[in-house]
Short mmCIF file of C-alpha atoms in Angstrom, two decimals:
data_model
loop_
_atom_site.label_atom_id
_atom_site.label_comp_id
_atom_site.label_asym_id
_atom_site.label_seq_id
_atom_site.Cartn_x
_atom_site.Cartn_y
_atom_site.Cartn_z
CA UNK A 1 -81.30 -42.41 108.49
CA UNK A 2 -83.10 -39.16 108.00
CA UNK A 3 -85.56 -38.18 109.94
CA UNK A 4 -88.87 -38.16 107.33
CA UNK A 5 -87.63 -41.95 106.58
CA UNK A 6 -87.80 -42.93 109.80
CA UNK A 7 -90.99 -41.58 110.79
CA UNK A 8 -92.59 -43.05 107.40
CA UNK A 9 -91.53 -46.42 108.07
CA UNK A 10 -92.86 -46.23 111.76
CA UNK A 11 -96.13 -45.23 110.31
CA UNK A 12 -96.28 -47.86 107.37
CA UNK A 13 -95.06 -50.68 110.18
CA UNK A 14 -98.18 -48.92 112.37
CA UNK A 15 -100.46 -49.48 109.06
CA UNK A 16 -98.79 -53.24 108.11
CA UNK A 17 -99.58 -54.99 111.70
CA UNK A 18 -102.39 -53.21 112.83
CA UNK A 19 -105.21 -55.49 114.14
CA UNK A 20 -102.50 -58.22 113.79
CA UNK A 21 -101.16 -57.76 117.42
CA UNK A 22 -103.89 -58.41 120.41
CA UNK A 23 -103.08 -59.14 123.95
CA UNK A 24 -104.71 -63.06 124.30
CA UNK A 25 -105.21 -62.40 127.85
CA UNK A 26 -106.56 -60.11 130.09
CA UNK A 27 -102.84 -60.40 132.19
CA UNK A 28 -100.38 -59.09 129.73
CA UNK A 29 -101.62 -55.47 129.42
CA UNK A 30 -100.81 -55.53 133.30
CA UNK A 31 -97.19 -57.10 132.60
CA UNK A 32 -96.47 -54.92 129.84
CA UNK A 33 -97.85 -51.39 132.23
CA UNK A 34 -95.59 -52.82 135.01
CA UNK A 35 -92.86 -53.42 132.36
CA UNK A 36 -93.17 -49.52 131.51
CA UNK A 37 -93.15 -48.41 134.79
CA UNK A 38 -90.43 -50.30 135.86
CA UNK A 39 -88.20 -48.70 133.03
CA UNK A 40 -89.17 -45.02 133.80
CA UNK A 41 -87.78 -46.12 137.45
CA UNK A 42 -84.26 -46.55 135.21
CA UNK A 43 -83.88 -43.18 133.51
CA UNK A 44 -80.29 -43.16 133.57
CA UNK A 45 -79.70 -46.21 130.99
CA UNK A 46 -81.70 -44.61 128.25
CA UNK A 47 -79.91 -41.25 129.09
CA UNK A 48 -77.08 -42.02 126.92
CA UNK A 49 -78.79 -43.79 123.88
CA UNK A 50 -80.54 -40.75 123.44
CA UNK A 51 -77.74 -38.44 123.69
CA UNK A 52 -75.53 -40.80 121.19
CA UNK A 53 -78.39 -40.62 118.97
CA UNK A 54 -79.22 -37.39 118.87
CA UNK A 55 -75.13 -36.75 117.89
CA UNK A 56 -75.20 -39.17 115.33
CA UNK A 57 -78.39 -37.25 114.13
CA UNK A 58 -76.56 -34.28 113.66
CA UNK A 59 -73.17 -35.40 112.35
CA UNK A 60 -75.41 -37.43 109.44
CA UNK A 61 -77.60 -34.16 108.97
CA UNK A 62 -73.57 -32.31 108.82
CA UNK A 63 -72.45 -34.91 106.54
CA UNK A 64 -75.68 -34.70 104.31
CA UNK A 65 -75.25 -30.99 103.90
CA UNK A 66 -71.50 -31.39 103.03
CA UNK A 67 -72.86 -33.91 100.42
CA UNK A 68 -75.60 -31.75 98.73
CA UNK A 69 -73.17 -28.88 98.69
CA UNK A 70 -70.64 -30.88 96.89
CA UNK A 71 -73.06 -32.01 94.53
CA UNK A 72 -74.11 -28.82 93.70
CA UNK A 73 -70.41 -27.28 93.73
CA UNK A 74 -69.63 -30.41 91.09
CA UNK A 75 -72.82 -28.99 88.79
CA UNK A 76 -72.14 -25.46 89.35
CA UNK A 77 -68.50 -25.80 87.88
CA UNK A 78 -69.02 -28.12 85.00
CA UNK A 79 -71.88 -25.17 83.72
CA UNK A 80 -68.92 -22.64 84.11
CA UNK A 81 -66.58 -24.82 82.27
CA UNK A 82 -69.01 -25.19 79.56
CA UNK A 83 -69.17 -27.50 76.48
CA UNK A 84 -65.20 -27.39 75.52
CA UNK A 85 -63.50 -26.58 78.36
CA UNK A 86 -65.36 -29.31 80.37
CA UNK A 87 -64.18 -33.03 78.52
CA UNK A 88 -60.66 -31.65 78.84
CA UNK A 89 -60.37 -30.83 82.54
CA UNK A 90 -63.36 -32.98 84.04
CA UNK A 91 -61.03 -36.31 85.09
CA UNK A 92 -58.45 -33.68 86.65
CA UNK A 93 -60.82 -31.72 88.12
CA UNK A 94 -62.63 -34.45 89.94
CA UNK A 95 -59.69 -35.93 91.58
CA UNK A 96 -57.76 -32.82 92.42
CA UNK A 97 -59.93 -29.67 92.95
CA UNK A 98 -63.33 -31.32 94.11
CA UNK A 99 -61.79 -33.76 97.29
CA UNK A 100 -60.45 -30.05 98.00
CA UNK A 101 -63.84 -28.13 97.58
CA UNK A 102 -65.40 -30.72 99.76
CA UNK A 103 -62.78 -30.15 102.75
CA UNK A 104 -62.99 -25.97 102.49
CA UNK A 105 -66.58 -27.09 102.45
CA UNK A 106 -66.66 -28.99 105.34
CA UNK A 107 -64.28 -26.48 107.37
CA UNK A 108 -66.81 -23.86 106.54
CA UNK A 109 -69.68 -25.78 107.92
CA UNK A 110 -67.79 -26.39 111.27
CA UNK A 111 -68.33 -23.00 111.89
CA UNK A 112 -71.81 -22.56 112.00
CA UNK A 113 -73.98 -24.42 114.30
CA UNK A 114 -76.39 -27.26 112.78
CA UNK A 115 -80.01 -25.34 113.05
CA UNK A 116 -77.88 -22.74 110.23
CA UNK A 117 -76.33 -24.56 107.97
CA UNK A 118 -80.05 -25.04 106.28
CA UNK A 119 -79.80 -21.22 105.43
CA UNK A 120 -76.31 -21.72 103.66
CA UNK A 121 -77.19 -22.10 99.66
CA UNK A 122 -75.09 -21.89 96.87
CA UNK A 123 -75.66 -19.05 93.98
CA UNK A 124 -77.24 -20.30 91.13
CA UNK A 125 -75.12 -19.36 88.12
CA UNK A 126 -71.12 -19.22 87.92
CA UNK A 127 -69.69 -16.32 85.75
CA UNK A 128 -69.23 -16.68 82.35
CA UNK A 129 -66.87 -14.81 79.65
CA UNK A 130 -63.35 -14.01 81.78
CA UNK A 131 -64.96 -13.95 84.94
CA UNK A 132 -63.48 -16.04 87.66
CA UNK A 133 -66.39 -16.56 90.07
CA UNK A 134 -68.03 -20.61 89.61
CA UNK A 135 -70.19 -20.53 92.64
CA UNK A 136 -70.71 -18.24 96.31
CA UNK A 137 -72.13 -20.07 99.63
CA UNK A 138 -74.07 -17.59 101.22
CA UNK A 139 -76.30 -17.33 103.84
CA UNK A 140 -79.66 -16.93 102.65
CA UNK A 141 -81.34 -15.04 105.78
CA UNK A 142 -78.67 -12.41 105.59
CA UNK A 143 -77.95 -12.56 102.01
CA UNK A 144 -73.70 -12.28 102.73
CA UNK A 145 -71.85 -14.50 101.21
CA UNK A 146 -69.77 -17.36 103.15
CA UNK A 147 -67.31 -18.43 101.29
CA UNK A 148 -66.55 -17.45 96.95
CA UNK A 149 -65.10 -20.19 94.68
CA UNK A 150 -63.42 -19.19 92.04
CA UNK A 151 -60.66 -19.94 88.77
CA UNK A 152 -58.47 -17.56 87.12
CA UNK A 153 -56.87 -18.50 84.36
CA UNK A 154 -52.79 -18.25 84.53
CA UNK A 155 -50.55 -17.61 81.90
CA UNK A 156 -47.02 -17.88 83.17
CA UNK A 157 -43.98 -17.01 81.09
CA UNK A 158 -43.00 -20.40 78.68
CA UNK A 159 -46.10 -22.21 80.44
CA UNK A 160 -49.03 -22.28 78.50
CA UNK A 161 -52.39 -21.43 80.38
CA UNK A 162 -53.26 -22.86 83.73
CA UNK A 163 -56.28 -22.93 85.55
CA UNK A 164 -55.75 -21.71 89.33
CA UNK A 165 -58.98 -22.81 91.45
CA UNK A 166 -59.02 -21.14 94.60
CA UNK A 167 -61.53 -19.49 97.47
CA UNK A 168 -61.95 -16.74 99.65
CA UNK A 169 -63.92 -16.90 102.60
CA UNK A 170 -65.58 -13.98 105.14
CA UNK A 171 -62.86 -14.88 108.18
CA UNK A 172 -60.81 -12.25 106.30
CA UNK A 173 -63.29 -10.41 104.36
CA UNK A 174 -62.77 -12.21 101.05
CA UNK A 175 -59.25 -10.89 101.11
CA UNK A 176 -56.56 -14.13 101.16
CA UNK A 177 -56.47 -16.72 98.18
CA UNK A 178 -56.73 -20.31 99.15
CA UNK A 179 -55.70 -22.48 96.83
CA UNK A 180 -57.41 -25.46 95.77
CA UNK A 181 -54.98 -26.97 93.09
CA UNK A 182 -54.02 -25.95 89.29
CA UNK A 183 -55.01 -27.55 86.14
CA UNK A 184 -52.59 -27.68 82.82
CA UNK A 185 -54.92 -26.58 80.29
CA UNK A 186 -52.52 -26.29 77.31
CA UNK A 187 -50.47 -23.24 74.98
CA UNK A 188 -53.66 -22.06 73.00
CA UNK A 189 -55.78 -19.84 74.80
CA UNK A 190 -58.67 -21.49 76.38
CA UNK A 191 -61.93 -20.48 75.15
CA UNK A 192 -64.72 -18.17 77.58
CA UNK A 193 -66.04 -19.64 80.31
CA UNK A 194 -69.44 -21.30 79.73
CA UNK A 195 -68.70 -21.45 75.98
#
């Protein structure tokens, strides 16, 4: 549960029962001291909770960035694909390439430490005409980019056009292609990107 939603529903709790819960009698703010004191004798049992929580903290803020980045990854290539290219490769492209974005995503994100992955952002417009760029991660305090997504369109000999999606990433300076998948797009030539 993030961490604002937590805290709010502490405070509206704090705000439902207040006045509602008064010691009777003048004994059981004595029990309830002793009770504290007696479990700051005990460190070592609330030790672990904390350290299990604070994990699970992180891997859910991990998994939330992984999410958003997705998301965004998902918006930023449907604007590249544009109006005509989109309805034709969207089913294909959502159970091939994207399951793949999301695990170069994640892979990135294992490299960086949680306090940084809240300066990794994603550019905010793919490249249209012939260009192959759909979106860059980059980091945002140094302004160099992470890892580049991109498509190029194939046209192999007695094939018709394909659409290669693929990524570099900074590890080796942008220079290897990983591949993603391909999608079939047909003989024609495909219209521009973002048309």
């Amino acid at each position: 549960m993030n961490k604002w939603l937590r805290k709010s529903f502490v405070v509206m709790v704090s705000l439902l029962t207040f006045g509602l819960i008064t010691p009777a009698q003048p004994g059981v703010l004595d029990r309830v001291k002793a009770d504290n004191e007696a479990s700051e004798r005990e460190p070592a049992k609330t030790e672990p909770i904390v350290a299990e929580s604070a994990q699970s903290e992180e891997v859910a803020d991990r998994d939330q960035f992984i999410e958003n980045m997705v998301k965004l990854a998902e918006e930023r290539s449907y604007e590249k694909f544009g109006s005509k290219i989109k309805p034709v490769i969207e089913n294909e492209f959502r159970e091939i390439i994207l399951p793949n974005i999301e695990k170069a995503i994640a892979e990135t994100a294992t490299q960086f430490p949680d306090e940084n992955l809240a300066s990794l952002a994603i550019s905010e417009q793919p490249g249209a005409g012939h260009s192959e760029k759909i979106f860059n991660i980059k980091n945002s305090q140094t302004g160099k980019d992470v890892i580049r997504f991109h498509v190029r369109r194939d046209n192999p000999p007695q094939s018709g056009y394909w659409f290669n999606f693929h990524y570099h990433t900074f590890n080796d300076n942008f220079q290897e292609h990983h591949n993603l998948g391909s999608i079939y797009w047909d003989k024609n030539t495909p219209p521009k990107w973002m048309a």
